[in-house]
């Protein structure tokens, strides 16, 4: 068992890591970046096993990187003062899609101010009011799915979760209006999961992010639908009685009594649209992949879908997020030399919490690579040993919304029809830009419980 030294302010040793001789540092950083792009998480896990709970390497476009893979060290990272480890700086490539004004990329105290104003829209009474929307969208989605023919659950889940988030944010229900509002965000989402983002971020110092015509067009299209809608809703006398996210943001007031500006609302809408959509859709696809290859677990979730219970389904989602997290890591950037685990990392170092390594720590989880939902029955995931939503003051604001959506949608889909896996074995993990997705999108067959009227 590894013993992790506590943070030592007098620590001077640098953590172990891959070699990078100074005259050839850029070449080594490029080689390590390429090795990760090709080898993915399997290669990274091998390096972690070799070098231990904290290791360093230079990576082209990210600079000096310290990779953390132990819960005790994760605690040190997530509980560090926000002016010592910068969460906004740690966002990295995602900031290129969210935009520099997004709440997601702000440092303190602005991040906390915006977070407080956003929180009521994703919790409590507001969250409960979204459940019928989630249920109806899931039921309607199945009406368009092919019967007894293979299709990708990931593609279907992306369409479904986009439909839900558009309705929840804008308070609309008309299908044409949902499509009109969702299309520009979908274009931006597609850029966010493309390799174009990875390449452009790596070449950002050469201007690859400043000049990005597709992103500029998507943002203009978002402005064209969002800004007039905000102006229109400002004159709505019933605004304060509505529970859609846009209405709640427009009515929100800070401690000083000041509302969010139109531009802040626009930026936060983009954050909410993008942050939860792809991760939730990917998790839904992974959950079905794992369930369809575990008949006993599937039967137990189907039983809860009929009875209204949620204990085992919640355990399934927690275990899915543990063994198949949609994002490989989260990060902070050291604003000053930072002591961690008996070592010290230099200012400017990007400290990466490797989510898969943390979630599969053999000291925390028996048979850590196996899908065993029972491990979460009667117990909550450990704060620093289960980190699919990140942690600390930057923990995912939409975690409760995502869990509610995943449980609700899973139950509706299993009530609507029977699913079967197309592939004999569970999917392999592949990296798609900054996401970890099923290699073939989780191919499934679906048969509705009631006979459809099919065209002749």
Tab-separated table of C-alpha atoms in Angstrom:
chain	number	residue	atom	x	y	z
A	1	UNK	CA	0.000	0.000	0.000
A	2	UNK	CA	1.379	3.391	-0.947
A	3	UNK	CA	1.842	5.933	1.811
A	4	UNK	CA	1.096	9.481	0.727
A	5	UNK	CA	2.913	12.210	2.576
A	6	UNK	CA	0.813	15.212	3.549
A	7	UNK	CA	1.351	18.575	1.907
A	8	UNK	CA	4.689	19.922	3.160
A	9	UNK	CA	5.302	23.630	2.771
A	10	UNK	CA	9.042	23.007	2.924
A	11	UNK	CA	9.005	20.340	0.206
A	12	UNK	CA	11.582	21.031	-2.482
A	13	UNK	CA	11.742	17.756	-4.369
A	14	UNK	CA	10.027	17.645	-7.718
A	15	UNK	CA	7.805	14.644	-8.424
A	16	UNK	CA	9.163	11.787	-10.549
A	17	UNK	CA	8.307	11.810	-14.214
A	18	UNK	CA	9.203	11.254	-17.830
A	19	UNK	CA	12.540	12.645	-19.001
A	20	UNK	CA	12.633	15.908	-20.927
A	21	UNK	CA	16.217	17.174	-21.445
A	22	UNK	CA	16.149	20.967	-21.644
A	23	UNK	CA	17.671	21.352	-25.145
A	24	UNK	CA	15.041	18.973	-26.562
A	25	UNK	CA	12.134	19.775	-24.250
A	26	UNK	CA	9.732	20.883	-26.997
A	27	UNK	CA	10.429	17.754	-29.032
A	28	UNK	CA	9.828	15.532	-26.003
A	29	UNK	CA	6.637	17.439	-25.143
A	30	UNK	CA	5.382	16.900	-28.692
A	31	UNK	CA	6.271	13.201	-28.546
A	32	UNK	CA	4.449	12.735	-25.237
A	33	UNK	CA	1.377	14.521	-26.558
A	34	UNK	CA	1.345	12.307	-29.642
A	35	UNK	CA	1.813	9.185	-27.509
A	36	UNK	CA	-1.253	10.126	-25.461
A	37	UNK	CA	-3.346	10.854	-28.553
A	38	UNK	CA	-2.440	7.440	-29.954
A	39	UNK	CA	-2.232	5.364	-26.765
A	40	UNK	CA	-5.000	7.075	-24.799
A	41	UNK	CA	-5.865	6.132	-21.239
A	42	UNK	CA	-4.306	2.669	-21.425
A	43	UNK	CA	-0.878	4.212	-21.938
A	44	UNK	CA	-1.484	6.790	-19.227
A	45	UNK	CA	-2.516	4.104	-16.720
A	46	UNK	CA	0.672	2.151	-17.471
A	47	UNK	CA	2.745	5.262	-16.759
A	48	UNK	CA	0.855	5.893	-13.528
A	49	UNK	CA	1.523	2.338	-12.362
A	50	UNK	CA	5.201	2.834	-13.159
A	51	UNK	CA	5.774	6.274	-11.624
A	52	UNK	CA	3.299	6.306	-8.756
A	53	UNK	CA	0.560	8.563	-7.363
A	54	UNK	CA	2.051	11.746	-8.754
A	55	UNK	CA	4.124	11.968	-11.919
A	56	UNK	CA	5.156	14.742	-14.262
A	57	UNK	CA	5.743	15.260	-17.942
A	58	UNK	CA	5.723	18.146	-20.396
A	59	UNK	CA	2.901	17.978	-22.929
A	60	UNK	CA	2.798	20.155	-25.998
A	61	UNK	CA	0.107	22.840	-25.656
A	62	UNK	CA	-0.371	22.148	-21.920
A	63	UNK	CA	3.127	22.867	-20.609
A	64	UNK	CA	4.338	21.158	-17.435
A	65	UNK	CA	1.780	18.602	-16.268
A	66	UNK	CA	1.617	16.814	-12.907
A	67	UNK	CA	-0.726	13.813	-12.997
A	68	UNK	CA	-2.366	12.920	-9.687
A	69	UNK	CA	-3.891	9.470	-9.161
A	70	UNK	CA	-4.407	9.026	-5.419
A	71	UNK	CA	-7.464	10.085	-3.369
A	72	UNK	CA	-5.366	11.758	-0.664
A	73	UNK	CA	-3.619	13.893	-3.260
A	74	UNK	CA	-6.947	14.635	-4.936
A	75	UNK	CA	-8.163	15.990	-1.617
A	76	UNK	CA	-5.145	18.322	-1.471
A	77	UNK	CA	-5.945	19.566	-4.972
A	78	UNK	CA	-9.680	20.047	-4.483
A	79	UNK	CA	-9.367	21.746	-1.093
A	80	UNK	CA	-6.556	24.134	-2.057
A	81	UNK	CA	-7.308	27.848	-1.888
A	82	UNK	CA	-8.796	29.094	-5.194
A	83	UNK	CA	-6.064	31.719	-5.588
A	84	UNK	CA	-3.383	29.017	-5.223
A	85	UNK	CA	-4.789	26.453	-7.682
A	86	UNK	CA	-6.749	28.082	-10.490
A	87	UNK	CA	-9.806	26.136	-11.652
A	88	UNK	CA	-10.680	28.379	-14.579
A	89	UNK	CA	-7.184	28.080	-16.004
A	90	UNK	CA	-7.434	24.314	-15.587
A	91	UNK	CA	-10.373	23.993	-17.950
A	92	UNK	CA	-8.031	23.924	-20.931
A	93	UNK	CA	-9.473	23.018	-24.349
A	94	UNK	CA	-13.082	23.210	-23.155
A	95	UNK	CA	-12.717	26.979	-22.716
A	96	UNK	CA	-12.337	27.254	-26.480
A	97	UNK	CA	-15.948	26.094	-26.820
A	98	UNK	CA	-17.545	27.588	-23.700
A	99	UNK	CA	-15.968	30.971	-24.362
A	100	UNK	CA	-13.747	33.124	-22.173
A	101	UNK	CA	-16.723	34.790	-20.427
A	102	UNK	CA	-18.379	31.546	-19.319
A	103	UNK	CA	-18.917	30.982	-15.603
A	104	UNK	CA	-17.074	27.700	-16.145
A	105	UNK	CA	-13.758	29.431	-16.853
A	106	UNK	CA	-13.988	32.277	-14.314
A	107	UNK	CA	-11.766	32.434	-11.259
A	108	UNK	CA	-12.901	33.575	-7.812
A	109	UNK	CA	-14.794	35.574	-6.715
A	110	UNK	CA	-16.605	35.925	-10.071
A	111	UNK	CA	-17.021	32.165	-10.469
A	112	UNK	CA	-18.709	31.885	-7.071
A	113	UNK	CA	-21.007	34.853	-7.762
A	114	UNK	CA	-22.227	33.373	-11.035
A	115	UNK	CA	-22.451	29.868	-9.554
A	116	UNK	CA	-24.743	31.059	-6.766
A	117	UNK	CA	-27.059	32.671	-9.279
A	118	UNK	CA	-27.191	29.515	-11.415
A	119	UNK	CA	-27.652	26.991	-8.588
A	120	UNK	CA	-31.424	27.462	-7.950
A	121	UNK	CA	-32.183	26.678	-11.600
A	122	UNK	CA	-30.705	23.178	-11.251
A	123	UNK	CA	-31.928	22.114	-7.808
A	124	UNK	CA	-35.008	21.890	-5.606
A	125	UNK	CA	-38.414	22.828	-7.001
A	126	UNK	CA	-36.982	23.764	-10.379
A	127	UNK	CA	-35.325	20.359	-10.795
A	128	UNK	CA	-38.520	18.542	-9.799
A	129	UNK	CA	-40.463	20.530	-12.401
A	130	UNK	CA	-38.170	19.252	-15.156
A	131	UNK	CA	-38.950	15.553	-14.552
A	132	UNK	CA	-42.142	15.497	-16.691
A	133	UNK	CA	-40.184	17.130	-19.512
A	134	UNK	CA	-37.510	14.417	-19.289
A	135	UNK	CA	-40.153	11.675	-19.247
A	136	UNK	CA	-42.080	13.025	-22.214
A	137	UNK	CA	-38.943	13.629	-24.300
A	138	UNK	CA	-37.763	10.072	-23.637
A	139	UNK	CA	-41.134	8.593	-24.627
A	140	UNK	CA	-41.304	10.653	-27.805
A	141	UNK	CA	-37.725	9.777	-28.754
A	142	UNK	CA	-38.513	6.069	-28.876
A	143	UNK	CA	-41.257	6.713	-31.454
A	144	UNK	CA	-38.621	7.570	-34.049
A	145	UNK	CA	-36.229	4.705	-33.304
A	146	UNK	CA	-35.934	1.793	-35.752
A	147	UNK	CA	-37.584	-1.454	-34.672
A	148	UNK	CA	-35.412	-4.583	-34.419
A	149	UNK	CA	-32.642	-2.912	-36.394
A	150	UNK	CA	-29.256	-1.858	-35.000
A	151	UNK	CA	-28.671	1.797	-34.174
A	152	UNK	CA	-26.187	3.696	-32.024
A	153	UNK	CA	-27.487	4.528	-28.572
A	154	UNK	CA	-24.913	7.316	-28.283
A	155	UNK	CA	-26.330	9.113	-31.336
A	156	UNK	CA	-29.888	8.624	-30.079
A	157	UNK	CA	-28.894	9.796	-26.587
A	158	UNK	CA	-27.327	12.962	-27.969
A	159	UNK	CA	-30.554	13.868	-29.757
A	160	UNK	CA	-32.644	13.025	-26.700
A	161	UNK	CA	-30.552	14.977	-24.186
A	162	UNK	CA	-30.391	17.968	-26.532
A	163	UNK	CA	-34.190	17.916	-26.783
A	164	UNK	CA	-34.459	17.840	-22.980
A	165	UNK	CA	-31.981	20.614	-22.261
A	166	UNK	CA	-33.497	22.957	-24.874
A	167	UNK	CA	-36.972	22.495	-23.354
A	168	UNK	CA	-35.674	22.900	-19.803
A	169	UNK	CA	-33.606	26.002	-20.524
A	170	UNK	CA	-35.986	27.881	-22.802
A	171	UNK	CA	-39.374	26.652	-21.584
A	172	UNK	CA	-40.518	25.681	-25.079
A	173	UNK	CA	-42.367	22.573	-26.224
A	174	UNK	CA	-43.239	23.089	-29.899
A	175	UNK	CA	-41.001	20.706	-31.909
A	176	UNK	CA	-40.190	23.327	-34.557
A	177	UNK	CA	-39.178	25.844	-31.896
A	178	UNK	CA	-37.098	23.223	-30.085
A	179	UNK	CA	-35.233	22.478	-33.319
A	180	UNK	CA	-34.754	26.172	-34.109
A	181	UNK	CA	-33.263	26.897	-30.699
A	182	UNK	CA	-31.216	23.711	-30.522
A	183	UNK	CA	-29.551	23.710	-33.941
A	184	UNK	CA	-26.919	26.433	-33.354
A	185	UNK	CA	-25.946	24.864	-30.030
A	186	UNK	CA	-25.695	21.471	-31.721
A	187	UNK	CA	-23.208	22.898	-34.218
A	188	UNK	CA	-21.063	24.220	-31.369
A	189	UNK	CA	-21.394	20.896	-29.537
A	190	UNK	CA	-20.178	19.004	-32.597
A	191	UNK	CA	-17.059	21.163	-32.695
A	192	UNK	CA	-16.484	20.421	-29.019
A	193	UNK	CA	-16.284	16.653	-29.583
A	194	UNK	CA	-14.270	16.857	-32.791
A	195	UNK	CA	-10.530	16.361	-33.165
A	196	UNK	CA	-10.514	19.854	-34.620
A	197	UNK	CA	-10.762	21.196	-31.058
A	198	UNK	CA	-7.757	19.137	-29.925
A	199	UNK	CA	-5.614	20.251	-32.853
A	200	UNK	CA	-6.635	23.897	-32.701
A	201	UNK	CA	-5.984	24.076	-28.967
A	202	UNK	CA	-2.528	22.587	-29.487
A	203	UNK	CA	-1.847	25.257	-32.139
A	204	UNK	CA	-3.536	28.134	-30.290
A	205	UNK	CA	-0.328	30.171	-30.031
A	206	UNK	CA	-0.241	30.187	-33.825
A	207	UNK	CA	-3.737	31.703	-33.910
A	208	UNK	CA	-5.722	28.512	-34.579
A	209	UNK	CA	-8.349	29.477	-32.004
A	210	UNK	CA	-8.548	33.160	-32.876
A	211	UNK	CA	-9.364	32.320	-36.490
A	212	UNK	CA	-11.964	29.532	-36.406
A	213	UNK	CA	-14.742	30.307	-38.915
A	214	UNK	CA	-17.004	27.394	-37.928
A	215	UNK	CA	-16.999	28.400	-34.271
A	216	UNK	CA	-17.603	32.043	-35.163
A	217	UNK	CA	-20.615	31.093	-37.320
A	218	UNK	CA	-22.047	28.882	-34.569
A	219	UNK	CA	-21.713	31.663	-31.986
A	220	UNK	CA	-23.356	34.191	-34.310
A	221	UNK	CA	-26.234	31.770	-34.847
A	222	UNK	CA	-26.595	31.331	-31.066
A	223	UNK	CA	-26.705	35.113	-30.602
A	224	UNK	CA	-29.338	35.377	-33.331
A	225	UNK	CA	-31.752	33.127	-31.415
A	226	UNK	CA	-30.830	33.833	-27.783
A	227	UNK	CA	-30.493	37.614	-27.586
A	228	UNK	CA	-33.925	38.396	-29.134
A	229	UNK	CA	-35.485	35.779	-26.840
A	230	UNK	CA	-33.959	37.450	-23.761
A	231	UNK	CA	-35.258	40.843	-24.917
A	232	UNK	CA	-38.727	39.366	-25.509
A	233	UNK	CA	-38.848	37.658	-22.102
A	234	UNK	CA	-37.902	40.912	-20.319
A	235	UNK	CA	-41.403	42.173	-21.198
A	236	UNK	CA	-43.185	39.007	-20.043
A	237	UNK	CA	-45.412	39.884	-17.030
A	238	UNK	CA	-45.467	36.213	-15.970
A	239	UNK	CA	-41.666	35.822	-15.949
A	240	UNK	CA	-41.361	35.516	-12.164
A	241	UNK	CA	-43.824	32.601	-12.075
A	242	UNK	CA	-41.955	30.491	-14.634
A	243	UNK	CA	-39.440	27.744	-13.802
A	244	UNK	CA	-37.486	27.349	-17.039
A	245	UNK	CA	-33.785	28.107	-16.640
A	246	UNK	CA	-33.877	31.275	-18.738
A	247	UNK	CA	-36.654	32.759	-16.589
A	248	UNK	CA	-34.845	31.848	-13.365
A	249	UNK	CA	-31.598	33.423	-14.581
A	250	UNK	CA	-33.381	36.591	-15.648
A	251	UNK	CA	-35.008	36.883	-12.216
A	252	UNK	CA	-31.874	35.987	-10.231
A	253	UNK	CA	-30.276	38.664	-8.055
A	254	UNK	CA	-26.876	38.689	-6.412
A	255	UNK	CA	-26.067	39.733	-2.854
A	256	UNK	CA	-25.851	43.321	-4.093
A	257	UNK	CA	-29.302	43.082	-5.675
A	258	UNK	CA	-27.878	43.299	-9.176
A	259	UNK	CA	-29.263	41.034	-11.942
A	260	UNK	CA	-27.213	39.207	-14.539
A	261	UNK	CA	-26.592	41.202	-17.691
A	262	UNK	CA	-27.928	39.949	-21.032
A	263	UNK	CA	-24.411	38.923	-22.049
A	264	UNK	CA	-23.845	37.034	-18.786
A	265	UNK	CA	-27.154	35.199	-19.268
A	266	UNK	CA	-26.183	34.343	-22.827
A	267	UNK	CA	-22.768	33.020	-21.701
A	268	UNK	CA	-24.253	30.961	-18.882
A	269	UNK	CA	-26.894	29.474	-21.182
A	270	UNK	CA	-24.100	28.248	-23.444
A	271	UNK	CA	-22.314	26.792	-20.409
A	272	UNK	CA	-25.429	24.913	-19.283
A	273	UNK	CA	-26.260	23.713	-22.792
A	274	UNK	CA	-22.771	22.378	-23.453
A	275	UNK	CA	-21.516	21.227	-20.058
A	276	UNK	CA	-24.145	18.582	-19.384
A	277	UNK	CA	-25.254	17.528	-22.841
A	278	UNK	CA	-22.383	15.416	-24.163
A	279	UNK	CA	-21.376	13.990	-20.783
A	280	UNK	CA	-24.932	12.910	-19.962
A	281	UNK	CA	-25.521	11.414	-23.407
A	282	UNK	CA	-22.238	9.496	-23.227
A	283	UNK	CA	-23.019	8.202	-19.728
A	284	UNK	CA	-26.464	7.039	-20.881
A	285	UNK	CA	-24.875	5.106	-23.751
A	286	UNK	CA	-22.313	3.559	-21.392
A	287	UNK	CA	-25.026	2.591	-18.887
A	288	UNK	CA	-26.996	0.727	-21.555
A	289	UNK	CA	-23.830	-0.966	-22.833
A	290	UNK	CA	-23.010	-2.238	-19.342
A	291	UNK	CA	-26.605	-3.216	-18.492
A	292	UNK	CA	-27.212	-5.087	-21.741
A	293	UNK	CA	-24.155	-7.226	-20.997
A	294	UNK	CA	-25.260	-7.905	-17.410
A	295	UNK	CA	-28.724	-9.561	-17.508
A	296	UNK	CA	-29.169	-9.651	-13.726
A	297	UNK	CA	-28.440	-5.936	-13.324
A	298	UNK	CA	-30.743	-5.174	-16.267
A	299	UNK	CA	-33.616	-7.128	-14.689
A	300	UNK	CA	-33.192	-5.253	-11.409
A	301	UNK	CA	-33.287	-1.860	-13.129
A	302	UNK	CA	-36.311	-2.934	-15.183
A	303	UNK	CA	-38.068	-3.913	-11.944
A	304	UNK	CA	-37.373	-0.468	-10.453
A	305	UNK	CA	-38.563	1.182	-13.663
A	306	UNK	CA	-41.923	-0.528	-13.113
A	307	UNK	CA	-42.123	-0.034	-9.332
A	308	UNK	CA	-40.752	3.490	-9.104
A	309	UNK	CA	-37.776	2.477	-6.958
A	310	UNK	CA	-34.411	4.096	-7.605
A	311	UNK	CA	-31.854	2.585	-5.217
A	312	UNK	CA	-30.341	0.026	-7.580
A	313	UNK	CA	-30.679	2.291	-10.620
A	314	UNK	CA	-28.749	5.006	-8.766
A	315	UNK	CA	-26.073	2.436	-7.930
A	316	UNK	CA	-25.886	1.495	-11.627
A	317	UNK	CA	-25.397	5.116	-12.655
A	318	UNK	CA	-22.765	5.643	-9.939
A	319	UNK	CA	-20.924	2.513	-11.025
A	320	UNK	CA	-21.165	3.519	-14.692
A	321	UNK	CA	-19.654	6.896	-13.855
A	322	UNK	CA	-16.925	5.143	-11.871
A	323	UNK	CA	-15.858	2.616	-14.474
A	324	UNK	CA	-16.768	4.615	-17.603
A	325	UNK	CA	-16.418	8.321	-16.755
A	326	UNK	CA	-17.198	10.437	-19.839
A	327	UNK	CA	-14.243	12.776	-19.195
A	328	UNK	CA	-10.723	11.449	-18.514
A	329	UNK	CA	-9.520	14.168	-16.175
A	330	UNK	CA	-10.054	17.512	-14.504
A	331	UNK	CA	-7.341	20.023	-13.746
A	332	UNK	CA	-6.077	23.058	-11.842
A	333	UNK	CA	-3.139	25.349	-12.643
A	334	UNK	CA	-0.717	26.285	-9.858
A	335	UNK	CA	-0.520	30.054	-9.403
A	336	UNK	CA	2.517	29.584	-7.151
A	337	UNK	CA	4.803	26.706	-6.112
A	338	UNK	CA	2.492	24.101	-4.620
A	339	UNK	CA	3.461	21.386	-2.099
A	340	UNK	CA	1.687	18.085	-2.655
A	341	UNK	CA	2.384	14.590	-1.335
A	342	UNK	CA	5.831	15.519	-0.064
A	343	UNK	CA	6.837	17.068	-3.387
A	344	UNK	CA	6.592	20.534	-4.876
A	345	UNK	CA	5.337	21.504	-8.295
A	346	UNK	CA	6.373	24.783	-9.868
A	347	UNK	CA	4.095	27.730	-10.535
A	348	UNK	CA	2.395	27.335	-13.904
A	349	UNK	CA	2.164	23.551	-13.621
A	350	UNK	CA	-1.131	22.032	-14.723
A	351	UNK	CA	-2.151	19.558	-12.006
A	352	UNK	CA	-4.316	16.891	-13.635
A	353	UNK	CA	-6.586	14.663	-11.556
A	354	UNK	CA	-6.746	11.454	-13.579
A	355	UNK	CA	-10.362	10.396	-13.110
A	356	UNK	CA	-10.093	6.806	-14.362
A	357	UNK	CA	-7.075	6.029	-12.180
A	358	UNK	CA	-8.843	7.503	-9.143
A	359	UNK	CA	-12.128	5.728	-9.841
A	360	UNK	CA	-10.347	2.390	-10.268
A	361	UNK	CA	-8.054	2.559	-7.261
A	362	UNK	CA	-7.695	-1.064	-6.098
A	363	UNK	CA	-7.279	0.056	-2.464
A	364	UNK	CA	-10.733	1.637	-2.574
A	365	UNK	CA	-12.613	-0.803	-4.804
A	366	UNK	CA	-12.519	-4.591	-4.842
A	367	UNK	CA	-12.151	-5.851	-8.426
A	368	UNK	CA	-11.926	-2.219	-9.596
A	369	UNK	CA	-12.176	-2.951	-13.325
A	370	UNK	CA	-15.437	-4.908	-13.027
A	371	UNK	CA	-18.977	-3.523	-13.304
A	372	UNK	CA	-20.481	-4.180	-9.871
A	373	UNK	CA	-23.348	-1.806	-9.047
A	374	UNK	CA	-23.863	-3.553	-5.689
A	375	UNK	CA	-20.786	-1.783	-4.337
A	376	UNK	CA	-22.865	1.429	-4.162
A	377	UNK	CA	-25.945	-0.028	-2.478
A	378	UNK	CA	-26.515	1.496	0.932
A	379	UNK	CA	-23.495	3.757	0.620
A	380	UNK	CA	-22.594	7.009	-1.081
A	381	UNK	CA	-19.517	7.312	-3.324
A	382	UNK	CA	-16.421	8.488	-1.471
A	383	UNK	CA	-15.737	12.181	-2.052
A	384	UNK	CA	-12.152	11.871	-3.282
A	385	UNK	CA	-12.226	8.308	-4.652
A	386	UNK	CA	-15.132	8.857	-7.072
A	387	UNK	CA	-14.670	12.044	-9.062
A	388	UNK	CA	-16.607	11.917	-12.377
A	389	UNK	CA	-18.057	15.355	-11.537
A	390	UNK	CA	-14.758	16.837	-10.398
A	391	UNK	CA	-14.651	18.326	-6.926
A	392	UNK	CA	-14.159	21.286	-4.652
A	393	UNK	CA	-15.627	24.667	-5.550
A	394	UNK	CA	-15.429	23.702	-9.235
A	395	UNK	CA	-17.484	20.505	-8.860
A	396	UNK	CA	-19.951	20.177	-11.723
A	397	UNK	CA	-22.880	22.494	-11.032
A	398	UNK	CA	-25.235	20.224	-12.970
A	399	UNK	CA	-24.409	16.961	-11.163
A	400	UNK	CA	-27.853	16.691	-9.518
A	401	UNK	CA	-29.590	17.534	-12.797
A	402	UNK	CA	-27.523	14.924	-14.654
A	403	UNK	CA	-28.247	12.181	-12.106
A	404	UNK	CA	-31.978	12.953	-12.172
A	405	UNK	CA	-31.981	12.950	-15.973
A	406	UNK	CA	-30.066	9.669	-16.227
A	407	UNK	CA	-32.318	7.845	-13.757
A	408	UNK	CA	-35.533	9.250	-15.211
A	409	UNK	CA	-34.640	8.598	-18.847
A	410	UNK	CA	-33.304	5.102	-18.167
A	411	UNK	CA	-36.558	4.117	-16.459
A	412	UNK	CA	-38.758	5.550	-19.212
A	413	UNK	CA	-36.778	3.829	-21.974
A	414	UNK	CA	-36.929	0.470	-20.210
A	415	UNK	CA	-40.686	0.851	-19.712
A	416	UNK	CA	-41.178	1.751	-23.369
A	417	UNK	CA	-39.501	-1.288	-24.868
A	418	UNK	CA	-37.033	-4.161	-24.829
A	419	UNK	CA	-33.365	-3.548	-25.657
A	420	UNK	CA	-30.707	-6.016	-26.732
A	421	UNK	CA	-27.014	-5.599	-27.467
A	422	UNK	CA	-25.751	-5.933	-31.029
A	423	UNK	CA	-22.185	-6.741	-30.022
A	424	UNK	CA	-21.272	-9.769	-27.949
A	425	UNK	CA	-18.813	-7.931	-25.705
A	426	UNK	CA	-19.007	-4.569	-23.928
A	427	UNK	CA	-17.610	-1.637	-25.875
A	428	UNK	CA	-14.009	-0.524	-25.696
A	429	UNK	CA	-13.215	3.010	-24.590
A	430	UNK	CA	-11.999	5.408	-27.265
A	431	UNK	CA	-10.989	9.043	-26.934
A	432	UNK	CA	-13.008	11.502	-28.989
A	433	UNK	CA	-11.525	14.956	-28.505
A	434	UNK	CA	-11.851	15.544	-24.742
A	435	UNK	CA	-14.413	12.769	-24.173
A	436	UNK	CA	-14.211	9.000	-23.583
A	437	UNK	CA	-16.883	7.273	-25.637
A	438	UNK	CA	-17.942	3.736	-26.644
A	439	UNK	CA	-15.928	2.703	-29.702
A	440	UNK	CA	-19.034	1.876	-31.769
A	441	UNK	CA	-21.500	4.151	-30.006
A	442	UNK	CA	-23.193	1.289	-28.088
A	443	UNK	CA	-25.086	-0.496	-30.840
A	444	UNK	CA	-28.491	-1.746	-29.699
A	445	UNK	CA	-31.765	-3.155	-30.997
A	446	UNK	CA	-35.068	-1.864	-29.702
A	447	UNK	CA	-38.538	-3.396	-29.735
A	448	UNK	CA	-41.432	-1.294	-28.394
A	449	UNK	CA	-43.766	-2.930	-25.918
A	450	UNK	CA	-46.800	-1.886	-27.965
A	451	UNK	CA	-47.120	-2.704	-31.677
A	452	UNK	CA	-46.510	0.342	-33.855
A	453	UNK	CA	-48.372	1.262	-37.002
A	454	UNK	CA	-45.594	0.907	-39.521
A	455	UNK	CA	-45.794	2.252	-43.090
A	456	UNK	CA	-46.584	-0.366	-45.742
